[in-house]
Coordinates of C-alpha atoms in Angstrom, one line a residue:
X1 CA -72.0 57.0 16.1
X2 CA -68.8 58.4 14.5
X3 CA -67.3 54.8 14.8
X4 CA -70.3 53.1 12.9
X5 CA -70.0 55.8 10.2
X6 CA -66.3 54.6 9.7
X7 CA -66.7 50.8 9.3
X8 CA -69.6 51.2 7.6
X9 CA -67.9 52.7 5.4
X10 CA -64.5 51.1 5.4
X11 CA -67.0 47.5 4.5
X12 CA -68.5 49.4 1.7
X13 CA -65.0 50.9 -0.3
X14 CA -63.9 46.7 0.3
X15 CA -66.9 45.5 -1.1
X16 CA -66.9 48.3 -4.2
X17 CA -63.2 47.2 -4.3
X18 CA -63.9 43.3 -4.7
X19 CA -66.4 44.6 -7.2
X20 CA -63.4 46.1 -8.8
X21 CA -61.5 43.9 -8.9
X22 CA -63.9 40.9 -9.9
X23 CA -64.3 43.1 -12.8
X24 CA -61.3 43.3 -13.5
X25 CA -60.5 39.3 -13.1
X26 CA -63.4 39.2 -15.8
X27 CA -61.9 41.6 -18.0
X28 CA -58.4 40.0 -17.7
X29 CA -59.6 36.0 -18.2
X30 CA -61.9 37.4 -21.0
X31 CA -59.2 37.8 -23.3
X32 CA -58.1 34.3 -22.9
X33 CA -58.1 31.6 -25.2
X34 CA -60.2 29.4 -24.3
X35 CA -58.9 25.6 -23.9
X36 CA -61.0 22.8 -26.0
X37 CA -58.5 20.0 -25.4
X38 CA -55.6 20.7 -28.0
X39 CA -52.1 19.5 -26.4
X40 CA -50.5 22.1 -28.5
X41 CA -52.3 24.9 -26.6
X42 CA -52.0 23.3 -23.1
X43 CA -49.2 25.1 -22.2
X44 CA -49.6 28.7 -23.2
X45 CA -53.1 28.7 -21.9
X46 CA -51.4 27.0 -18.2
X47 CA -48.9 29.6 -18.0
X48 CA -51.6 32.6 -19.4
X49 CA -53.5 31.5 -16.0
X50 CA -50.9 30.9 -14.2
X51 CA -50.1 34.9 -14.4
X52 CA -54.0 35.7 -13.5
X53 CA -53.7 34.2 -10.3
X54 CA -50.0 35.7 -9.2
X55 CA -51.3 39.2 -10.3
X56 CA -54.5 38.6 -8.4
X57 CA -52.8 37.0 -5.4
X58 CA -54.9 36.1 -2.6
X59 CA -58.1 35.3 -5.4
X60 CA -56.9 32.2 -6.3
X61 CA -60.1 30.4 -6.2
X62 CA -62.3 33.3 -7.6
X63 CA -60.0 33.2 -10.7
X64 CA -60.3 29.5 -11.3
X65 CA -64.3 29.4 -10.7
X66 CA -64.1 32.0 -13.6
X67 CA -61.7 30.0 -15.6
X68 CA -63.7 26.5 -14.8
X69 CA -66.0 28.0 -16.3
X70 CA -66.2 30.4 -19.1
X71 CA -62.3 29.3 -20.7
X72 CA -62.3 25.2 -20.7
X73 CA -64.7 23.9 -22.9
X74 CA -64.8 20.4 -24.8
X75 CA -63.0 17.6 -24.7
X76 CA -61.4 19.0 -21.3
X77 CA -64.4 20.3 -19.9
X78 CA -65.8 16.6 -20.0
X79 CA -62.6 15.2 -18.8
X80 CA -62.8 17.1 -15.9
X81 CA -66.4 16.9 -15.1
X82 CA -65.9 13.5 -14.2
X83 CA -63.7 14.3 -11.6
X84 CA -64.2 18.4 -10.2
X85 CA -61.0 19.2 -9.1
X86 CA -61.1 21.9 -6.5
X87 CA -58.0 24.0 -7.0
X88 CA -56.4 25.3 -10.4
X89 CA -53.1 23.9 -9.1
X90 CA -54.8 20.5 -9.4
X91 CA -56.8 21.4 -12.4
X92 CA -53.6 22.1 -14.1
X93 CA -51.8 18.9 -13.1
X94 CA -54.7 16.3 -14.3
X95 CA -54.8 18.9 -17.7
X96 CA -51.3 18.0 -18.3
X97 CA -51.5 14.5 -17.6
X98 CA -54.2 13.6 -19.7
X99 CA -53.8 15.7 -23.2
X100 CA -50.2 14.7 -24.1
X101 CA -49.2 15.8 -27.5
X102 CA -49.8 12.7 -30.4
X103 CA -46.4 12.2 -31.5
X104 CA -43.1 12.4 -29.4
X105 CA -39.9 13.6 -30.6
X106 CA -38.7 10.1 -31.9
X107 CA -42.0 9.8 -34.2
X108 CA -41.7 13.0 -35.5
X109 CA -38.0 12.4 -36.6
X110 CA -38.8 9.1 -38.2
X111 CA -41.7 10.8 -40.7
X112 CA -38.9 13.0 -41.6
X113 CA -36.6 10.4 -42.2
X114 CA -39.5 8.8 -44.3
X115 CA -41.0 11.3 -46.3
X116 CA -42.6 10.5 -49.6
X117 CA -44.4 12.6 -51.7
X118 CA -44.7 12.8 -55.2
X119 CA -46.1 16.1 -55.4
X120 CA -45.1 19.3 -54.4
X121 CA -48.1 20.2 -52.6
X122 CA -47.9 16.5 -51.3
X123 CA -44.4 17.8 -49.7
X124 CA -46.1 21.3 -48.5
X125 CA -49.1 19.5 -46.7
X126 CA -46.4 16.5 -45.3
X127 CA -43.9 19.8 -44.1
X128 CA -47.1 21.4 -42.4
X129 CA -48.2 18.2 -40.7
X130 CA -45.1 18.2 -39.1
X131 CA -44.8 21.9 -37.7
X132 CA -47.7 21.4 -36.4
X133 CA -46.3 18.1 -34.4
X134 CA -43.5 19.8 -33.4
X135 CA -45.4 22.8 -32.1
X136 CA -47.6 20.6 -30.3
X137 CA -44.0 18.3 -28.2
X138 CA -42.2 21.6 -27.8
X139 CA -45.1 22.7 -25.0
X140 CA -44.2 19.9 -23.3
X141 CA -40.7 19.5 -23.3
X142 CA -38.5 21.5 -21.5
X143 CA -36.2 21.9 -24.3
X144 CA -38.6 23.1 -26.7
X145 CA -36.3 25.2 -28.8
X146 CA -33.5 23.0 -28.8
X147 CA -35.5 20.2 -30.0
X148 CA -37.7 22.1 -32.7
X149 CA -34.6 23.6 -34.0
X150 CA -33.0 20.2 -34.0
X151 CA -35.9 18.9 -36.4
X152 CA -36.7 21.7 -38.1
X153 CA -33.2 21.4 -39.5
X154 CA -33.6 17.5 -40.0
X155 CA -36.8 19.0 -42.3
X156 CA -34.4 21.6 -44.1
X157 CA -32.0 18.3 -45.5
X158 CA -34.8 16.3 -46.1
X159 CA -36.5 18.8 -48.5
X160 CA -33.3 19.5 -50.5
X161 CA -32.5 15.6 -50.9
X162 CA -36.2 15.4 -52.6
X163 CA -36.4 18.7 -54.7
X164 CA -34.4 19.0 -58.2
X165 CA -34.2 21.6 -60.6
X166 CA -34.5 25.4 -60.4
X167 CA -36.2 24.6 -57.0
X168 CA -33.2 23.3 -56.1
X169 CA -30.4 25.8 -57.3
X170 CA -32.7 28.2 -55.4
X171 CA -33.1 26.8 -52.1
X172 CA -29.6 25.5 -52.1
X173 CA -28.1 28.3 -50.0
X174 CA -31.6 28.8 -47.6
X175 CA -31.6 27.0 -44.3
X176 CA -34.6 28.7 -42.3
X177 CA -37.4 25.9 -42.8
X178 CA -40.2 29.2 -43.3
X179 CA -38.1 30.6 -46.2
X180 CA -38.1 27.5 -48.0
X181 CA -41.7 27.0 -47.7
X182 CA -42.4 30.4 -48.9
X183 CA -40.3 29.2 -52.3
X184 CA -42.1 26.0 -52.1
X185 CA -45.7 27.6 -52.7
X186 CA -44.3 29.7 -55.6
X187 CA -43.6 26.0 -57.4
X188 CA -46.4 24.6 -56.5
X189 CA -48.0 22.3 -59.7
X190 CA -44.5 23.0 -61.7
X191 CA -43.8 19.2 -60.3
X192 CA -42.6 17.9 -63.1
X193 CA -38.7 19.2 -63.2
X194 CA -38.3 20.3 -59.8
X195 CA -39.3 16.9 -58.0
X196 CA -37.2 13.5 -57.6
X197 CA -40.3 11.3 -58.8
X198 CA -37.6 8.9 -60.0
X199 CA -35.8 8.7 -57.3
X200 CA -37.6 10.0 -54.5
X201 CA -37.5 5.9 -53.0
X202 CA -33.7 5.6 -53.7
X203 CA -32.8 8.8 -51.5
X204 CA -35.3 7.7 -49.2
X205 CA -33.2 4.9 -48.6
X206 CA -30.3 6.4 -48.6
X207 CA -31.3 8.7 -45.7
X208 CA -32.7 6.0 -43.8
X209 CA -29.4 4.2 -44.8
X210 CA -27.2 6.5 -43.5
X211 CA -29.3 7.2 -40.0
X212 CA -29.4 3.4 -39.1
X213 CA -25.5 4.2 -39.6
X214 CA -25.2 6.0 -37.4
X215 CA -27.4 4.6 -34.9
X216 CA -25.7 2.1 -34.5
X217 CA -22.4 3.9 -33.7
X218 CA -23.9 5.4 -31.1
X219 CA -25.5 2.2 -30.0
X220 CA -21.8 1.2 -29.4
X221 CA -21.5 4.2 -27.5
X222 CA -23.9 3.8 -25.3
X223 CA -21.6 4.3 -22.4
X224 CA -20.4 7.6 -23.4
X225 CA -24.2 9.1 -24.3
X226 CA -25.0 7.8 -21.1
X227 CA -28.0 9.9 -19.2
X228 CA -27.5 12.9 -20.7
X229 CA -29.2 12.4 -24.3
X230 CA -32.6 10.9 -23.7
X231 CA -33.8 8.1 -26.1
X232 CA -36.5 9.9 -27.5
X233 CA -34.1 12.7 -27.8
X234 CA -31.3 10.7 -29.7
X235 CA -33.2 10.6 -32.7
X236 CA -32.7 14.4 -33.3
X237 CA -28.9 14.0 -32.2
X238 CA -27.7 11.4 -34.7
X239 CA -29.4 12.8 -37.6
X240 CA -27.8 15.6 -37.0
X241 CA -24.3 13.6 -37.0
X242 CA -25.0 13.5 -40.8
X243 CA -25.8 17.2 -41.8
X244 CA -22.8 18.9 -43.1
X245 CA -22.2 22.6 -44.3
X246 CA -20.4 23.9 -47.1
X247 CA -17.1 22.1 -46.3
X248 CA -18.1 21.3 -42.3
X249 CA -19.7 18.4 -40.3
X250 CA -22.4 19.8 -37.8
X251 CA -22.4 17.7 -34.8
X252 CA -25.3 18.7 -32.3
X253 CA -24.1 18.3 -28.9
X254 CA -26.1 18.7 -25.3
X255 CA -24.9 20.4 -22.4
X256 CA -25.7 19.7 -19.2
X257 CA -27.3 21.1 -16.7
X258 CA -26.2 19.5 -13.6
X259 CA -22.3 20.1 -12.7
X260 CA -19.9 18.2 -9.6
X261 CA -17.6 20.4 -8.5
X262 CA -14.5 19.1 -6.9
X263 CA -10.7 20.1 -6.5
X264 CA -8.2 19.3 -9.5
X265 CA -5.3 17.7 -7.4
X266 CA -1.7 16.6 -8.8
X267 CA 0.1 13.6 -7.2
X268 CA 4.2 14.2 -7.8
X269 CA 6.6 12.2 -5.8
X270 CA 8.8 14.5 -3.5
X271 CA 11.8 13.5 -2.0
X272 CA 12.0 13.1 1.9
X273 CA 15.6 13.8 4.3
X274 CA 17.0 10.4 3.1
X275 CA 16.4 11.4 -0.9
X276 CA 13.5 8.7 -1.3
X277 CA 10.8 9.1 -3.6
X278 CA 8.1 7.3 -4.6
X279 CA 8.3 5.5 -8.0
X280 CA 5.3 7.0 -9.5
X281 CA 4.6 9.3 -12.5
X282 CA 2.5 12.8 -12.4
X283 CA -0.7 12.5 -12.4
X284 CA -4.2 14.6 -12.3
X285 CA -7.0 13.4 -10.3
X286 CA -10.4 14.4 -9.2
X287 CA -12.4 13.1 -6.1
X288 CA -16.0 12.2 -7.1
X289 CA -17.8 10.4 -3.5
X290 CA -15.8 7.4 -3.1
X291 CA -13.9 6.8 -6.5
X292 CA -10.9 8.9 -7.4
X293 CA -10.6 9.3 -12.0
X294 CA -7.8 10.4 -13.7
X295 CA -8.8 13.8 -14.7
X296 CA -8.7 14.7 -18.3
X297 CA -9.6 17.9 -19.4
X298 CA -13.2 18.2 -21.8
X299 CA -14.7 14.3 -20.9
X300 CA -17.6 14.0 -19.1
X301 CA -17.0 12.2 -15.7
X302 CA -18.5 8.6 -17.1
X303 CA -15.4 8.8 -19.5
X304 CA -13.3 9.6 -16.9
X305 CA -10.6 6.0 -15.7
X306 CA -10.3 5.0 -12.6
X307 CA -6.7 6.3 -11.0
X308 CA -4.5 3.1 -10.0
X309 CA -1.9 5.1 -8.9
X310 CA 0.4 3.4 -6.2
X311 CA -0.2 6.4 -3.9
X312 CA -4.2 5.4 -3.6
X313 CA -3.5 1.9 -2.3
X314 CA -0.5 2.2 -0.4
X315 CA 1.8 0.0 -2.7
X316 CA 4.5 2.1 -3.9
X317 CA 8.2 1.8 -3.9
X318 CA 10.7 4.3 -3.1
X319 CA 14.1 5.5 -5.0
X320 CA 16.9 7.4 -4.7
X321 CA 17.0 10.6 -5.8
X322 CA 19.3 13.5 -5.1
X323 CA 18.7 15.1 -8.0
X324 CA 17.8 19.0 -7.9
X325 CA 15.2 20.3 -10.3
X326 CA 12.5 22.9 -11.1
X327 CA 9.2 21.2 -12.5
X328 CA 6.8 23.7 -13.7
X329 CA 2.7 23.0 -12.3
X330 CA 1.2 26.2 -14.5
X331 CA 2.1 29.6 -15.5
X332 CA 2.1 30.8 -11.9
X333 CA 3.2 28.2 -10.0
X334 CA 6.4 25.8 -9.6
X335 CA 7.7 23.2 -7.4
X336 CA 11.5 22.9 -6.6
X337 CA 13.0 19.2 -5.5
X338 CA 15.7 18.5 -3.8
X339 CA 17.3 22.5 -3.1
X340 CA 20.4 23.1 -1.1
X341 CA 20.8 26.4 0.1
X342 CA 19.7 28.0 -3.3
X343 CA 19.6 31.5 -3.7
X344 CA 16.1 33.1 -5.8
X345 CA 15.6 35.5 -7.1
X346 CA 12.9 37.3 -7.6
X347 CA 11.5 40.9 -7.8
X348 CA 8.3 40.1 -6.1
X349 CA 9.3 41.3 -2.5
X350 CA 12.3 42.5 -0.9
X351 CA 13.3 39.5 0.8
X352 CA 16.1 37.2 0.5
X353 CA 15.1 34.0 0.2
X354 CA 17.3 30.9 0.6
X355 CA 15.5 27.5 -0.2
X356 CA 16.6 23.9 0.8
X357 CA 14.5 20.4 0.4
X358 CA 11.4 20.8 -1.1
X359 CA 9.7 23.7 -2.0
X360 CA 6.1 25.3 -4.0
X361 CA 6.4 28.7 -5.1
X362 CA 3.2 30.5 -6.3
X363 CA 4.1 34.0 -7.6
X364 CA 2.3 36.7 -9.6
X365 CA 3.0 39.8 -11.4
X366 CA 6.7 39.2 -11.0
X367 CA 9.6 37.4 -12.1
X368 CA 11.9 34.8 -10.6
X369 CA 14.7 32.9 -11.3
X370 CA 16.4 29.9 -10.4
X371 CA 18.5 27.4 -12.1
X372 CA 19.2 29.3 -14.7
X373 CA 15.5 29.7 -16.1
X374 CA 13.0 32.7 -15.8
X375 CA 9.7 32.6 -14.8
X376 CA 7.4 35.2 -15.2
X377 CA 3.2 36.5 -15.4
X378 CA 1.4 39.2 -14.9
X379 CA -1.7 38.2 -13.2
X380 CA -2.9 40.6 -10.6
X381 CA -4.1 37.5 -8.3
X382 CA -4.0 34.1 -7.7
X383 CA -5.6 31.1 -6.1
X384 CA -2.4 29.6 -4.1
X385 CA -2.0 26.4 -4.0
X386 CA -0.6 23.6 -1.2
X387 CA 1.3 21.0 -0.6
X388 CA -1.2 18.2 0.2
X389 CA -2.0 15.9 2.5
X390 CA 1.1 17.3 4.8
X391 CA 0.0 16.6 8.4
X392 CA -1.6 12.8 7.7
X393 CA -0.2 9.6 8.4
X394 CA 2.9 8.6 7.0
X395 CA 2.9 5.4 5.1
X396 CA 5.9 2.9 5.2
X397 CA 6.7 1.9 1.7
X398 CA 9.5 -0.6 0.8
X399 CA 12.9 0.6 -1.3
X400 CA 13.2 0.1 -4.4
X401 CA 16.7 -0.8 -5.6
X402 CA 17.8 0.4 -9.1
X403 CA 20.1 -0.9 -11.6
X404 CA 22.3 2.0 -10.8
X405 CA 22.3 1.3 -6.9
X406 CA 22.8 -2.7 -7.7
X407 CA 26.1 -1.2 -10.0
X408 CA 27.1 1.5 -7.5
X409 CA 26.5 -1.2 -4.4
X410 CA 28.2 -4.1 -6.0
X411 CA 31.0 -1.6 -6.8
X412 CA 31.5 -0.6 -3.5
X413 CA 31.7 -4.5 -1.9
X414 CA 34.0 -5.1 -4.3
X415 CA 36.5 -2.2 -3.0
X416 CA 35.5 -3.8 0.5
X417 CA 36.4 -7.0 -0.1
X418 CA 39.8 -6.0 -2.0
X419 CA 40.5 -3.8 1.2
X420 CA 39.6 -6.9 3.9
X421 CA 42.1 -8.9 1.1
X422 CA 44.7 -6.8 1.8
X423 CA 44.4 -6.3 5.2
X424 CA 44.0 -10.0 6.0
X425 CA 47.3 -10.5 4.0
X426 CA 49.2 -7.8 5.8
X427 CA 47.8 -9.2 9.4
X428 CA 49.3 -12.8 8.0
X429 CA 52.4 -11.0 7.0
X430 CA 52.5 -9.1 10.5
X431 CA 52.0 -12.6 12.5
X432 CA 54.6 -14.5 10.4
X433 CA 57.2 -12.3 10.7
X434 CA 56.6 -11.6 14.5
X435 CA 56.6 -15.0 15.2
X436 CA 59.9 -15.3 13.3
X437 CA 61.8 -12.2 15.2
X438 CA 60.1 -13.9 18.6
X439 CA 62.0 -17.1 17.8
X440 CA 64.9 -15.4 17.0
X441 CA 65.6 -13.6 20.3
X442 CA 64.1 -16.4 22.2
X443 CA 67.1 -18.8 20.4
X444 CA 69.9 -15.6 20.9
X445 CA 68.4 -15.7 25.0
X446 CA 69.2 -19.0 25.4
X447 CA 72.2 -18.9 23.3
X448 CA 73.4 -16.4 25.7
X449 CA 72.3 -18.1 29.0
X450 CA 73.9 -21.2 28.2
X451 CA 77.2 -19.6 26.9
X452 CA 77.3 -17.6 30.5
X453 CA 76.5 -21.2 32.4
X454 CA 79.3 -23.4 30.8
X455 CA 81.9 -20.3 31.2
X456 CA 80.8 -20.1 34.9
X457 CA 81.2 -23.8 35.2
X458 CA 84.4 -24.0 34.0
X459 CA 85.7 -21.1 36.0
X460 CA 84.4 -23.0 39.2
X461 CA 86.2 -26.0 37.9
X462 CA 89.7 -24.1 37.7
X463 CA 89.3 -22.6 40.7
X464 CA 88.8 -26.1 42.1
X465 CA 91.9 -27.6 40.7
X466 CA 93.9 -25.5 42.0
X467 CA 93.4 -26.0 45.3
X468 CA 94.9 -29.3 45.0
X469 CA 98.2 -28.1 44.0
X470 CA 101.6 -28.6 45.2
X471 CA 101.4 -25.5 47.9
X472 CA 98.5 -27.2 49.5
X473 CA 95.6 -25.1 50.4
X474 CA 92.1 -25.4 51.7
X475 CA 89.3 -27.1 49.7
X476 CA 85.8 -25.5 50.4
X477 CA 82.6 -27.5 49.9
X478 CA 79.7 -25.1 50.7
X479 CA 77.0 -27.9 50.9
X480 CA 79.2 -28.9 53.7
X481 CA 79.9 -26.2 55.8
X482 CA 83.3 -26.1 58.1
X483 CA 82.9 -25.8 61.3
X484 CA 86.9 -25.5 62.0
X485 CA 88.9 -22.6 61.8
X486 CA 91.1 -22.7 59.3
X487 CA 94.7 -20.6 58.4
X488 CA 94.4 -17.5 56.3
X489 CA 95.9 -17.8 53.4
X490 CA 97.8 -15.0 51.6
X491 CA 98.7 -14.3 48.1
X492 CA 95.9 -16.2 47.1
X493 CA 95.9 -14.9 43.6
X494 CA 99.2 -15.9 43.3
X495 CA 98.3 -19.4 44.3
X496 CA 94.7 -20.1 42.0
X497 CA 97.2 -18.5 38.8
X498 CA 94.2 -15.8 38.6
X499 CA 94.7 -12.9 36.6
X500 CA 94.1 -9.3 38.0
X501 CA 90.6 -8.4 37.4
X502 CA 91.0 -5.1 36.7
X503 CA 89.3 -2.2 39.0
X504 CA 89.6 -4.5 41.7
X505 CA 92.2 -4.2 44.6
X506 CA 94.7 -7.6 45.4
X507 CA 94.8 -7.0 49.0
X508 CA 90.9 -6.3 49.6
X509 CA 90.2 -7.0 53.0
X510 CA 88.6 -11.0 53.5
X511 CA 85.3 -11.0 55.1
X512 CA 84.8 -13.5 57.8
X513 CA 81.7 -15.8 57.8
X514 CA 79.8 -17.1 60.8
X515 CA 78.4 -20.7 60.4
X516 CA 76.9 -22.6 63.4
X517 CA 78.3 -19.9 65.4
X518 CA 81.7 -21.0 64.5
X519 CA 84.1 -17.9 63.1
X520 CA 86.3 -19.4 60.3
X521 CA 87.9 -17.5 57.7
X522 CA 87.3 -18.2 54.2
X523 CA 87.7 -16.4 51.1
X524 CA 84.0 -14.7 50.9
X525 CA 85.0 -13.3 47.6
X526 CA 85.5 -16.0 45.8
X527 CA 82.0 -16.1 43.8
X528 CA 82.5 -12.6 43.4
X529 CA 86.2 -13.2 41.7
X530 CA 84.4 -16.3 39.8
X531 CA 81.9 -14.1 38.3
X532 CA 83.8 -11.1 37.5
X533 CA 86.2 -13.6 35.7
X534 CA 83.6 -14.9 33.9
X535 CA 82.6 -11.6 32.6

């Protein structure tokens, strides 16, 4: 029984709360403008609803069976009769797709270009006319206040080329569009001196003059406004090319919405171990999908060139450079080219740091030095930078020869071939003269030989003839050896007329020979004597 008691009464406090809050609903949607079919109205009265529903979340359909049909009535009640829509979210979308505002923004800047009145009031009714069209495009534009402070300015020039006069001098220095209509009704029927009748035409062609000016310069520039200036759009833009201030052009610009963001990356050639570099200059450039731009600071990217840098196709040539230098990146970072055991110095840290071949130095709130310059900040952090790519394939590019290299090289052959000149005369030299000494002792050899062959012969020949001589004595042929044993003779110096040889003893002992087993003595030192006289 206890349990009934509760949900019955836990149904009736949600019922009495629905009642609430349908009461409520009612209370907060009777408030509400109700829509006929105005396009100037559309939005606030979608986004007033729009509200209901979020506060009253859950209720969505309650609230829009309220709004169907107590707050649209009209022209957008019969539009949507037609076709019942069953949800506000779709009620909302047909609503906006059906009462589009009469005049876009292009429209409306063309009847201010062309105002023509010849009345005062004329130009207060014409002024009206055209708030109320740009009331009615700002609720559907996204850019509602851009654009209605875009023509309500083109409004503000247009009025002070057509008034004259005191109306003039007054408004001359006012630039809100509802302070000059408040002086406007004040002059009201005073037409006479405070109106270009005359010459209202003229300066209407003037304006229009001067806008097809510069419509066509930005015709031609087409490329630059690209996307980001709609053409309904432009009209307010170039108008606004021609308002000046005081002294100052006013250029109305657009920013937009939609950013790329991508890395900033500087290609520099670096020497490698053979002092080689890459004949290219510095150069900025950013990554955009597939295409690489030279990256120039405050262009939009469809300004931006295409990079044709060597590096990006693979077509570079190399040069010598040992050249070591300090080229500065920004104010807190540097590169160093070419270093050989270089001392910096620097206050950053305590370390000593040594640098050789190539080297990037980001620092921060300290100083360092090297090569005689000074660099300093005092930023309290920094993003670092890198040396990139470093780990990717190496490309082979061809050398480059210089004018320098051709000098230095052709230089250096010519010291070579003087120094093969020379030594190619001195080897000719070398072998001339050699040859000449060879000949020279090869004649003195002979020379020699033969002298000690005909002084040899002709001691054999004296010895020979005096065998035959009075005394008698014993003739030796040694082709024909003697088998018979012959006398000894003695004294045989004495005989031959041979003078002493000296170191050599008169009586030394003859040596017998055996021939054919057959002992005969014969003087076995005769050759011996022979020779030793012939020395």
């Amino acid at each position: 029984m206890e349990q009934c008691v509760a949900i019955l009464t836990q149904i009736l406090a949600r019922q009495a709360d629905n009642e609430n809050q349908g009461v409520t609903i009612q209370k907060r949607i009777h408030n509400i403008v109700p829509f006929r079919g105005e396009p100037g109205t559309l939005v606030s009265f979608t986004g007033t609803i729009d509200g209901v529903v979020s506060e009253f979340g859950g209720r969505e359909n309650e609230v829009y069976n309220i709004v169907y049909n107590e707050k649209i009535t009209g022209a957008a009640k019969d539009f949507l009769a037609a076709d019942f829509p069953v949800s506000w979210e779709l009620c909302k979308q047909r609503l906006r797709s059906h009462f589009r505002p009469a005049k876009e923004w292009a429209v409306i800047s063309k009847e201010i270009a062309n105002i023509k009145v010849f009345t005062l009031s004329q130009l207060v009714d014409k002024i009206q006319g055209i708030v109320n069209n740009v009331t009615e495009c700002a609720a559907f534009s996204a850019e509602s206040v851009e654009m209605a402070n875009c023509l309500n300015s083109m409004l503000v020039v247009r009025i002070k080329e057509l008034v004259a006069g005191s109306l003039a001098r007054e408004i001359s220095d006012l630039y809100s569009l509802e302070s000059i209509r408040a002086v406007l009704y004040k002059y009201i029927g005073y037409d006479a001196c405070n109106l270009k009748k005359d010459r209202t035409s003229q300066n209407n062609y003037q304006h229009t003059h001067r806008q097809e000016k510069v419509n066509r310069f930005y015709n031609q520039r087409t490329d630059i406004v690209g996307g980001n200036i709609r053409r309904n759009d432009r009209q307010c833009y170039e108008n606004q090319f021609g308002r000046r201030h005081n002294k100052f052009i006013v250029i109305a610009i657009k920013i937009p919405k939609n950013y790329i963001t991508t890395d900033v990356k500087l290609i520099t050639p670096l020497p490698n171990e053979e002092n080689l570099e890459i004949n290219s200059e510095d150069e900025l450039i950013v990554e955009v999908r597939n295409d690489t731009f030279v990256y120039q600071p405050q262009l939009m990217l469809n300004e931006l060139k295409l990079s044709k840098n060597c590096v990006l196709d693979k077509s570079c040539k190399l040069i010598f450079n040992n050249v070591t230098k300090v080229q500065i990146i920004d104010d807190e970072s540097i590169i160093v080219k070419n270093a050989r055991e270089m001392k910096l110095e620097q206050n950053c840290d305590n370390r000593n740091i040594t640098l050789n071949k190539n080297n990037l130095l980001n620092f921060y709130n300290c100083e360092i030095k090297i090569l005689r310059q000074t660099f300093y900040n005092n930023k309290q952090m920094i993003k670092e930078k890198y040396f990139f790519p470093q780990n990717q394939v190496n490309y082979s590019f061809e050398k480059m020869i210089t004018f320098e290299e051709i000098v230095s090289g052709t230089i250096g052959n010519l010291k070579e071939i003087k120094e093969l000149k020379f030594h190619k005369e001195l080897s000719r030299y070398m072998y001339g003269s050699f040859l000449v000494i060879l000949m020279i002792i090869i004649i003195i050899v002979l020379v020699f030989i033969t002298r000690c062959r005909v002084k040899k012969a002709y001691v054999i020949q004296k010895i020979q003839e005096n065998f035959h001589s009075k005394r008698g004595g014993v003739t030796y042929n040694p082709n024909e050896p003697d088998t018979h044993l012959h006398r000894p003779i003695n004294n045989i110096a004495e005989q031959a007329n041979i003078p002493d040889i000296p170191g050599k003893s008169q009586q030394s002992p003859l040596t017998p020979i055996t021939v054919n087993n057959t002992k005969s003595t014969v003087f076995a030192n005769l050759a011996e004597i022979a020779n030793n006289y012939s020395v």
